[in-house]
Amino acid sequence: MTKIRRTSRTARVLLSAAVAGGLLSGCAQAGPAPAATGTVMPPASAGSTPAPAPKAGTLLVSDFGADTVTFVDPARGATGSVRVGTAPYGLAVGEDGRAWVATAEGVAVVDTAARERLALVPYRTDTGPVTTGEYRGGGMGIALSPDGKRVYVGVNVPGGNGTLEVIDTASVEVVDVVEVGRRPFDVDVSRDGSAVYATNHDSFDVTVVDAGSLDARRVEVAPYGTGGGLGSWLKPHYAAVRPSDGKLLLPFEGERLAVVDPATGKVGIEEMTANTHQHGATVTPDGTLFAVGTGPIDPSVDRGPSLTVRSPGGVERVYPLDGPHEDVAVSEDGRTAYVTGGFTRDGYWDGISVVDLASGEVKRLAAGSRPLGVVVLRLPESR
């Protein structure tokens, strides 16, 4: 069922042409993050000696506010960092323990056991000068193929269409480049590895790429329409591949879940309940969807930051969060969610919210510098 008020939301969140020209993105502008109301756990000092290899359950976050990735013990905070490159965004970790990190300069390869950068793979795409900030050029979303042989990274080209660059993990070099849409926030791969999906924020679409032929086609995903153009707030951000049928799940505004069939290009809409601007999304093997709410577009009618946990049957539980957040990962036992406080807009904070999914308790853990991407590391024997 569609709420009547959703029609008015589209009207009130379109920016004027003058403002749109300055912002270019249309994501919600947040104010300073409010003071923490949960438990704050101070960061642990990494010290000057090499840290031990990470244990199972250690988090790895990309520090968009620095040039590092940070290892985080969920119980006590940061345990060390590794320099990777300017303004790291997304990251992915393979079965071999190597992390692939999308930075403004190239894709960094990190040995998570030794805690050292092994390589920096430069992009073939010309993204202009290396800069920082929300609109910087370079890598954004990133994903590994299921067999670990390919890395796919969405590369933002300021002012134009982005690309999907394909890295061979054996030779550690870019082997192919495919044009996609504007600002590829997220990259996902089908469970069988046959298709790659780039979610393009500024062109209201997902580019579906055949992993074998590299043929690409555009699927528009715009449940609120595209009338605002670059000035619209209502654009896709992150997607998750549903395990049961391979469809893509893209949350919008805590109101609408776009369900995309990448084979046919058909987009279905399901109702959501959080009523908040949504960014990060992930799905667990049982089909449970986690969606990060960054906060209201219009504080007079919209709700604050939150984490939505949606069952495969569509039942939702919404956990309020303190301040904007960006992305989410889930512990291997499915009991805890880790939500990064970095955020791509202003209002971010340097830490992670640790959400106990049974009790609803939320603890704020100081860690990293404007952390965006997050993954949970596993022990080598469990890889």
Tab-separated table of C-alpha atoms in Angstrom:
chain	number	residue	atom	x	y	z
A	1	MET	CA	0.000	0.000	0.000
A	2	THR	CA	1.319	3.472	-0.883
A	3	LYS	CA	1.037	6.245	1.666
A	4	ILE	CA	-0.526	9.476	0.386
A	5	ARG	CA	2.171	11.604	1.996
A	6	ARG	CA	4.879	10.048	-0.137
A	7	THR	CA	3.664	12.081	-3.099
A	8	SER	CA	4.415	15.311	-1.288
A	9	ARG	CA	7.883	14.078	-0.249
A	10	THR	CA	9.060	14.200	-3.857
A	11	ALA	CA	7.981	17.794	-4.190
A	12	ARG	CA	9.616	19.065	-1.051
A	13	VAL	CA	13.014	17.417	-1.515
A	14	LEU	CA	13.840	18.769	-4.980
A	15	LEU	CA	16.463	21.511	-4.867
A	16	SER	CA	16.414	24.578	-7.052
A	17	ALA	CA	18.633	24.507	-10.146
A	18	ALA	CA	21.045	26.961	-8.555
A	19	VAL	CA	21.472	24.862	-5.425
A	20	ALA	CA	21.698	21.665	-7.453
A	21	GLY	CA	24.561	23.096	-9.448
A	22	GLY	CA	26.501	23.636	-6.249
A	23	LEU	CA	25.706	20.360	-4.504
A	24	LEU	CA	25.755	17.958	-7.479
A	25	SER	CA	24.671	15.013	-5.366
A	26	GLY	CA	21.440	15.724	-3.551
A	27	CYS	CA	22.144	13.651	-0.432
A	28	ALA	CA	20.759	15.032	2.796
A	29	GLN	CA	22.833	17.733	4.436
A	30	ALA	CA	23.222	16.797	8.063
A	31	GLY	CA	24.178	19.044	10.942
A	32	PRO	CA	26.734	18.160	13.591
A	33	ALA	CA	26.219	14.760	15.148
A	34	PRO	CA	24.388	14.915	18.484
A	35	ALA	CA	26.069	13.953	21.698
A	36	ALA	CA	26.154	10.230	22.379
A	37	THR	CA	23.398	8.809	24.509
A	38	GLY	CA	24.703	5.240	24.539
A	39	THR	CA	27.851	3.795	26.052
A	40	VAL	CA	31.073	5.250	24.621
A	41	MET	CA	34.100	2.958	24.564
A	42	PRO	CA	37.396	4.835	24.105
A	43	PRO	CA	39.846	3.624	21.444
A	44	ALA	CA	42.715	1.388	22.494
A	45	SER	CA	46.213	2.601	21.770
A	46	ALA	CA	47.909	0.669	18.979
A	47	GLY	CA	51.361	1.487	20.366
A	48	SER	CA	54.570	1.584	18.336
A	49	THR	CA	55.113	-2.178	18.110
A	50	PRO	CA	53.461	-4.343	15.450
A	51	ALA	CA	50.000	-5.489	16.466
A	52	PRO	CA	49.176	-9.200	16.531
A	53	ALA	CA	47.295	-10.779	13.645
A	54	PRO	CA	43.581	-9.999	13.879
A	55	LYS	CA	41.350	-12.519	15.602
A	56	ALA	CA	37.997	-13.708	14.331
A	57	GLY	CA	35.378	-10.992	14.612
A	58	THR	CA	37.860	-8.137	14.196
A	59	LEU	CA	36.456	-5.343	12.060
A	60	LEU	CA	38.281	-3.583	9.270
A	61	VAL	CA	37.054	-0.089	8.392
A	62	SER	CA	38.058	2.325	5.644
A	63	ASP	CA	39.029	5.744	6.991
A	64	PHE	CA	37.553	8.212	4.502
A	65	GLY	CA	38.880	11.034	6.674
A	66	ALA	CA	42.462	9.757	6.497
A	67	ASP	CA	44.577	7.575	4.214
A	68	THR	CA	44.279	4.400	6.268
A	69	VAL	CA	42.228	1.364	7.123
A	70	THR	CA	41.805	0.595	10.815
A	71	PHE	CA	41.515	-2.737	12.612
A	72	VAL	CA	38.879	-2.626	15.326
A	73	ASP	CA	38.254	-4.994	18.236
A	74	PRO	CA	34.479	-4.690	18.809
A	75	ALA	CA	35.029	-4.927	22.558
A	76	ARG	CA	37.747	-2.332	23.011
A	77	GLY	CA	38.277	-0.252	19.880
A	78	ALA	CA	41.041	0.382	17.361
A	79	THR	CA	44.113	-1.859	17.509
A	80	GLY	CA	46.121	-0.471	14.601
A	81	SER	CA	45.971	1.108	11.170
A	82	VAL	CA	47.610	0.635	7.769
A	83	ARG	CA	48.228	3.391	5.219
A	84	VAL	CA	46.480	2.566	1.954
A	85	GLY	CA	45.942	5.751	-0.098
A	86	THR	CA	43.928	8.965	-0.152
A	87	ALA	CA	40.312	8.929	1.086
A	88	PRO	CA	39.555	5.177	1.114
A	89	TYR	CA	35.903	4.306	0.490
A	90	GLY	CA	34.700	0.714	-0.043
A	91	LEU	CA	36.618	-2.439	0.839
A	92	ALA	CA	36.310	-6.185	0.349
A	93	VAL	CA	38.227	-9.117	1.851
A	94	GLY	CA	38.947	-12.401	0.093
A	95	GLU	CA	39.253	-15.948	1.399
A	96	ASP	CA	43.033	-15.497	1.378
A	97	GLY	CA	42.798	-12.631	3.858
A	98	ARG	CA	43.796	-9.935	1.403
A	99	ALA	CA	41.735	-6.754	1.622
A	100	TRP	CA	41.050	-4.687	-1.500
A	101	VAL	CA	40.440	-1.036	-0.706
A	102	ALA	CA	39.082	1.571	-3.135
A	103	THR	CA	40.972	4.847	-2.643
A	104	ALA	CA	41.204	8.068	-4.638
A	105	GLU	CA	44.596	6.960	-5.978
A	106	GLY	CA	43.977	3.307	-6.814
A	107	VAL	CA	42.996	0.012	-5.225
A	108	ALA	CA	45.187	-0.862	-2.254
A	109	VAL	CA	45.934	-4.498	-1.464
A	110	VAL	CA	46.375	-5.193	2.246
A	111	ASP	CA	47.583	-8.351	3.967
A	112	THR	CA	45.243	-8.383	6.974
A	113	ALA	CA	47.352	-10.935	8.874
A	114	ALA	CA	50.647	-9.079	8.499
A	115	ARG	CA	48.887	-5.691	8.569
A	116	GLU	CA	50.772	-4.213	5.662
A	117	ARG	CA	49.975	-2.800	2.241
A	118	LEU	CA	51.221	-5.111	-0.494
A	119	ALA	CA	50.389	-3.018	-3.556
A	120	LEU	CA	48.496	-0.034	-4.943
A	121	VAL	CA	46.821	-0.747	-8.278
A	122	PRO	CA	46.404	2.500	-10.288
A	123	TYR	CA	43.199	3.101	-12.212
A	124	ARG	CA	43.128	3.185	-15.988
A	125	THR	CA	40.342	5.746	-15.820
A	126	ASP	CA	41.390	9.408	-15.743
A	127	THR	CA	39.703	10.830	-12.638
A	128	GLY	CA	41.591	14.121	-12.490
A	129	PRO	CA	43.662	15.356	-9.544
A	130	VAL	CA	43.673	13.241	-6.388
A	131	THR	CA	41.433	14.962	-3.859
A	132	THR	CA	39.388	14.201	-0.766
A	133	GLY	CA	35.779	14.788	0.220
A	134	GLU	CA	32.361	13.608	-0.904
A	135	TYR	CA	32.812	14.292	-4.617
A	136	ARG	CA	36.401	13.153	-5.042
A	137	GLY	CA	37.307	11.057	-8.046
A	138	GLY	CA	38.493	7.484	-7.745
A	139	GLY	CA	37.189	4.230	-6.360
A	140	MET	CA	33.899	3.954	-4.494
A	141	GLY	CA	32.052	0.627	-4.373
A	142	ILE	CA	34.129	-2.560	-4.637
A	143	ALA	CA	33.440	-6.296	-4.640
A	144	LEU	CA	35.185	-9.630	-5.200
A	145	SER	CA	34.027	-12.397	-7.489
A	146	PRO	CA	32.944	-15.561	-5.614
A	147	ASP	CA	36.005	-17.458	-6.857
A	148	GLY	CA	38.330	-14.661	-5.744
A	149	LYS	CA	39.853	-14.228	-9.205
A	150	ARG	CA	38.480	-10.780	-9.971
A	151	VAL	CA	37.975	-7.514	-8.119
A	152	TYR	CA	35.394	-5.076	-9.470
A	153	VAL	CA	35.671	-1.421	-8.458
A	154	GLY	CA	33.345	1.435	-9.336
A	155	VAL	CA	35.389	4.506	-10.274
A	156	ASN	CA	33.888	7.976	-9.963
A	157	VAL	CA	34.767	10.495	-12.669
A	158	PRO	CA	33.799	13.979	-11.412
A	159	GLY	CA	31.327	15.583	-13.799
A	160	GLY	CA	30.738	12.503	-15.960
A	161	ASN	CA	29.946	8.816	-16.144
A	162	GLY	CA	31.979	6.457	-14.035
A	163	THR	CA	33.610	3.160	-14.923
A	164	LEU	CA	33.800	-0.365	-13.586
A	165	GLU	CA	37.419	-1.490	-13.532
A	166	VAL	CA	38.244	-5.194	-13.389
A	167	ILE	CA	41.360	-6.298	-11.502
A	168	ASP	CA	42.926	-9.728	-11.896
A	169	THR	CA	43.839	-10.831	-8.371
A	170	ALA	CA	46.705	-13.048	-9.535
A	171	SER	CA	48.555	-10.436	-11.575
A	172	VAL	CA	47.238	-7.560	-9.404
A	173	GLU	CA	46.513	-5.291	-12.346
A	174	VAL	CA	43.529	-3.797	-14.152
A	175	VAL	CA	42.549	-6.001	-17.099
A	176	ASP	CA	39.271	-4.433	-18.290
A	177	VAL	CA	37.245	-1.223	-18.026
A	178	VAL	CA	33.478	-0.839	-18.582
A	179	GLU	CA	31.546	2.439	-18.611
A	180	VAL	CA	28.772	2.651	-15.997
A	181	GLY	CA	26.629	5.465	-14.586
A	182	ARG	CA	27.494	8.499	-12.481
A	183	ARG	CA	29.093	8.047	-9.048
A	184	PRO	CA	29.017	4.256	-8.542
A	185	PHE	CA	28.406	4.208	-4.792
A	186	ASP	CA	28.202	0.430	-4.579
A	187	VAL	CA	29.298	-2.663	-6.507
A	188	ASP	CA	27.839	-6.142	-6.003
A	189	VAL	CA	28.324	-9.513	-7.680
A	190	SER	CA	25.752	-12.246	-8.326
A	191	ARG	CA	26.146	-15.373	-6.219
A	192	ASP	CA	27.359	-17.398	-9.211
A	193	GLY	CA	29.723	-14.639	-10.344
A	194	SER	CA	28.108	-14.297	-13.766
A	195	ALA	CA	26.993	-10.675	-13.329
A	196	VAL	CA	28.258	-7.502	-11.673
A	197	TYR	CA	26.025	-4.654	-10.527
A	198	ALA	CA	27.148	-1.022	-10.181
A	199	THR	CA	24.692	1.172	-8.267
A	200	ASN	CA	25.039	4.657	-9.715
A	201	HIS	CA	23.898	7.444	-7.412
A	202	ASP	CA	23.750	10.418	-9.752
A	203	SER	CA	22.149	8.671	-12.745
A	204	PHE	CA	19.346	6.909	-10.843
A	205	ASP	CA	20.316	3.467	-12.092
A	206	VAL	CA	22.095	0.167	-11.780
A	207	THR	CA	24.473	-0.970	-14.521
A	208	VAL	CA	24.213	-4.726	-15.045
A	209	VAL	CA	27.475	-6.087	-16.465
A	210	ASP	CA	27.917	-9.599	-17.842
A	211	ALA	CA	31.102	-10.822	-16.155
A	212	GLY	CA	32.102	-12.900	-19.185
A	213	SER	CA	31.400	-10.657	-22.164
A	214	LEU	CA	31.451	-7.366	-20.207
A	215	ASP	CA	28.303	-6.315	-22.049
A	216	ALA	CA	26.528	-3.673	-19.970
A	217	ARG	CA	22.953	-2.425	-19.759
A	218	ARG	CA	21.211	0.211	-17.697
A	219	VAL	CA	18.290	-0.433	-15.337
A	220	GLU	CA	16.640	2.720	-14.017
A	221	VAL	CA	15.885	2.532	-10.281
A	222	ALA	CA	13.936	5.652	-9.343
A	223	PRO	CA	10.861	4.890	-7.218
A	224	TYR	CA	10.323	8.641	-6.683
A	225	GLY	CA	11.101	9.589	-10.291
A	226	THR	CA	14.071	11.504	-11.687
A	227	GLY	CA	12.492	14.951	-11.889
A	228	GLY	CA	15.033	16.614	-9.616
A	229	GLY	CA	18.034	15.495	-11.643
A	230	LEU	CA	21.323	16.150	-9.868
A	231	GLY	CA	19.434	18.196	-7.285
A	232	SER	CA	17.218	15.334	-6.136
A	233	TRP	CA	17.780	13.714	-2.770
A	234	LEU	CA	15.960	10.534	-3.807
A	235	LYS	CA	18.692	8.523	-5.509
A	236	PRO	CA	19.990	4.958	-5.106
A	237	HIS	CA	22.953	4.448	-2.811
A	238	TYR	CA	23.685	0.827	-1.922
A	239	ALA	CA	22.268	-2.519	-3.002
A	240	ALA	CA	22.288	-6.046	-1.623
A	241	VAL	CA	21.849	-9.294	-3.573
A	242	ARG	CA	19.005	-11.384	-2.143
A	243	PRO	CA	20.269	-14.958	-1.641
A	244	SER	CA	16.967	-16.648	-2.434
A	245	ASP	CA	16.531	-15.370	-6.003
A	246	GLY	CA	19.438	-13.063	-6.893
A	247	LYS	CA	17.301	-9.934	-7.027
A	248	LEU	CA	18.780	-6.616	-5.910
A	249	LEU	CA	17.394	-4.864	-2.836
A	250	LEU	CA	17.759	-1.061	-2.748
A	251	PRO	CA	16.225	0.819	0.211
A	252	PHE	CA	14.915	4.367	-0.296
A	253	GLU	CA	14.001	6.822	2.458
A	254	GLY	CA	12.817	4.168	4.906
A	255	GLU	CA	9.651	4.101	2.825
A	256	ARG	CA	10.261	2.133	-0.344
A	257	LEU	CA	12.323	-0.951	-1.058
A	258	ALA	CA	13.130	-1.295	-4.752
A	259	VAL	CA	13.391	-4.968	-5.712
A	260	VAL	CA	15.241	-5.224	-9.026
A	261	ASP	CA	15.260	-8.302	-11.234
A	262	PRO	CA	18.594	-7.866	-13.054
A	263	ALA	CA	17.640	-10.441	-15.682
A	264	THR	CA	14.494	-8.627	-16.858
A	265	GLY	CA	15.119	-5.089	-15.618
A	266	LYS	CA	11.775	-5.058	-13.833
A	267	VAL	CA	11.583	-3.084	-10.581
A	268	GLY	CA	9.035	-3.877	-7.868
A	269	ILE	CA	8.339	-1.701	-4.822
A	270	GLU	CA	7.692	-2.879	-1.265
A	271	GLU	CA	6.816	-0.739	1.739
A	272	MET	CA	9.364	0.112	4.439
A	273	THR	CA	8.774	1.739	7.834
A	274	ALA	CA	11.788	3.734	9.081
A	275	ASN	CA	10.996	7.029	7.285
A	276	THR	CA	14.613	8.221	7.107
A	277	HIS	CA	17.169	8.871	4.351
A	278	GLN	CA	18.881	5.519	3.722
A	279	HIS	CA	22.403	4.656	2.598
A	280	GLY	CA	24.253	1.399	3.436
A	281	ALA	CA	22.685	-2.018	2.931
A	282	THR	CA	23.733	-5.626	3.384
A	283	VAL	CA	21.978	-8.980	3.540
A	284	THR	CA	22.794	-12.077	5.598
A	285	PRO	CA	22.715	-15.631	4.164
A	286	ASP	CA	19.188	-16.207	5.485
A	287	GLY	CA	17.908	-13.215	3.515
A	288	THR	CA	17.659	-10.677	6.339
A	289	LEU	CA	18.228	-7.147	5.036
A	290	PHE	CA	20.060	-4.465	7.036
A	291	ALA	CA	19.604	-0.847	5.917
A	292	VAL	CA	21.271	2.235	7.424
A	293	GLY	CA	19.180	5.366	7.968
A	294	THR	CA	21.277	8.529	7.965
A	295	GLY	CA	18.633	10.910	9.293
A	296	PRO	CA	15.766	13.099	8.093
A	297	ILE	CA	15.524	15.108	4.903
A	298	ASP	CA	12.821	17.226	6.516
A	299	PRO	CA	13.109	17.074	10.327
A	300	SER	CA	9.528	18.299	10.714
A	301	VAL	CA	8.102	15.064	9.285
A	302	ASP	CA	10.938	12.544	8.892
A	303	ARG	CA	12.598	10.441	11.580
A	304	GLY	CA	16.192	10.360	12.740
A	305	PRO	CA	19.081	7.981	12.034
A	306	SER	CA	18.402	4.285	12.468
A	307	LEU	CA	19.201	0.737	11.461
A	308	THR	CA	16.379	-1.235	9.849
A	309	VAL	CA	16.493	-5.030	10.115
A	310	ARG	CA	14.009	-6.556	7.672
A	311	SER	CA	13.141	-10.258	7.710
A	312	PRO	CA	12.797	-12.212	4.445
A	313	GLY	CA	9.041	-11.963	4.973
A	314	GLY	CA	9.126	-8.168	5.192
A	315	VAL	CA	8.757	-7.712	8.958
A	316	GLU	CA	10.934	-4.846	10.165
A	317	ARG	CA	12.548	-3.817	13.421
A	318	VAL	CA	13.992	-0.309	13.525
A	319	TYR	CA	16.857	0.465	15.927
A	320	PRO	CA	17.353	4.220	16.581
A	321	LEU	CA	20.932	5.454	16.199
A	322	ASP	CA	22.675	8.536	17.488
A	323	GLY	CA	23.891	10.658	14.587
A	324	PRO	CA	24.373	9.897	10.871
A	325	HIS	CA	25.916	6.580	9.794
A	326	GLU	CA	26.952	5.141	6.425
A	327	ASP	CA	27.384	1.378	6.112
A	328	VAL	CA	26.795	-1.846	8.042
A	329	ALA	CA	28.270	-5.306	8.591
A	330	VAL	CA	26.926	-8.190	10.657
A	331	SER	CA	28.783	-10.570	12.966
A	332	GLU	CA	29.188	-14.158	11.796
A	333	ASP	CA	26.723	-15.405	14.429
A	334	GLY	CA	24.140	-12.844	13.304
A	335	ARG	CA	23.709	-11.343	16.780
A	336	THR	CA	25.471	-8.002	16.325
A	337	ALA	CA	25.476	-5.279	13.694
A	338	TYR	CA	28.305	-2.782	13.227
A	339	VAL	CA	27.299	0.555	11.696
A	340	THR	CA	29.960	3.041	10.587
A	341	GLY	CA	29.640	6.668	11.640
A	342	GLY	CA	31.654	8.125	8.781
A	343	PHE	CA	28.809	9.253	6.482
A	344	THR	CA	29.494	10.772	3.048
A	345	ARG	CA	28.036	14.144	4.077
A	346	ASP	CA	28.694	16.453	7.025
A	347	GLY	CA	27.614	15.331	10.477
A	348	TYR	CA	29.830	12.243	10.546
A	349	TRP	CA	31.696	11.031	13.609
A	350	ASP	CA	34.809	8.898	14.124
A	351	GLY	CA	33.379	5.631	15.306
A	352	ILE	CA	31.061	2.654	14.997
A	353	SER	CA	27.706	1.882	16.590
A	354	VAL	CA	27.619	-1.673	17.928
A	355	VAL	CA	24.017	-2.896	17.910
A	356	ASP	CA	22.929	-5.904	19.982
A	357	LEU	CA	20.112	-7.176	17.775
A	358	ALA	CA	18.358	-9.118	20.530
A	359	SER	CA	18.279	-6.494	23.273
A	360	GLY	CA	18.401	-3.398	21.085
A	361	GLU	CA	21.290	-1.985	23.119
A	362	VAL	CA	23.532	0.347	21.103
A	363	LYS	CA	27.100	1.169	22.139
A	364	ARG	CA	29.225	3.796	20.417
A	365	LEU	CA	32.779	2.673	19.803
A	366	ALA	CA	35.389	5.316	18.957
A	367	ALA	CA	37.390	3.934	16.021
A	368	GLY	CA	38.858	5.130	12.748
A	369	SER	CA	38.696	8.492	10.999
A	370	ARG	CA	35.337	9.078	9.333
A	371	PRO	CA	34.908	5.306	8.771
A	372	LEU	CA	32.763	4.364	5.767
A	373	GLY	CA	33.240	0.782	4.619
A	374	VAL	CA	33.300	-2.070	7.128
A	375	VAL	CA	33.914	-5.828	6.956
A	376	VAL	CA	34.160	-8.548	9.598
A	377	LEU	CA	37.348	-10.598	9.370
A	378	ARG	CA	37.392	-14.355	9.818
A	379	LEU	CA	40.105	-16.718	11.024
A	380	PRO	CA	42.216	-18.277	8.234
A	381	GLU	CA	40.926	-21.776	9.055
A	382	SER	CA	37.305	-20.614	8.641
A	383	ARG	CA	37.925	-18.982	5.261
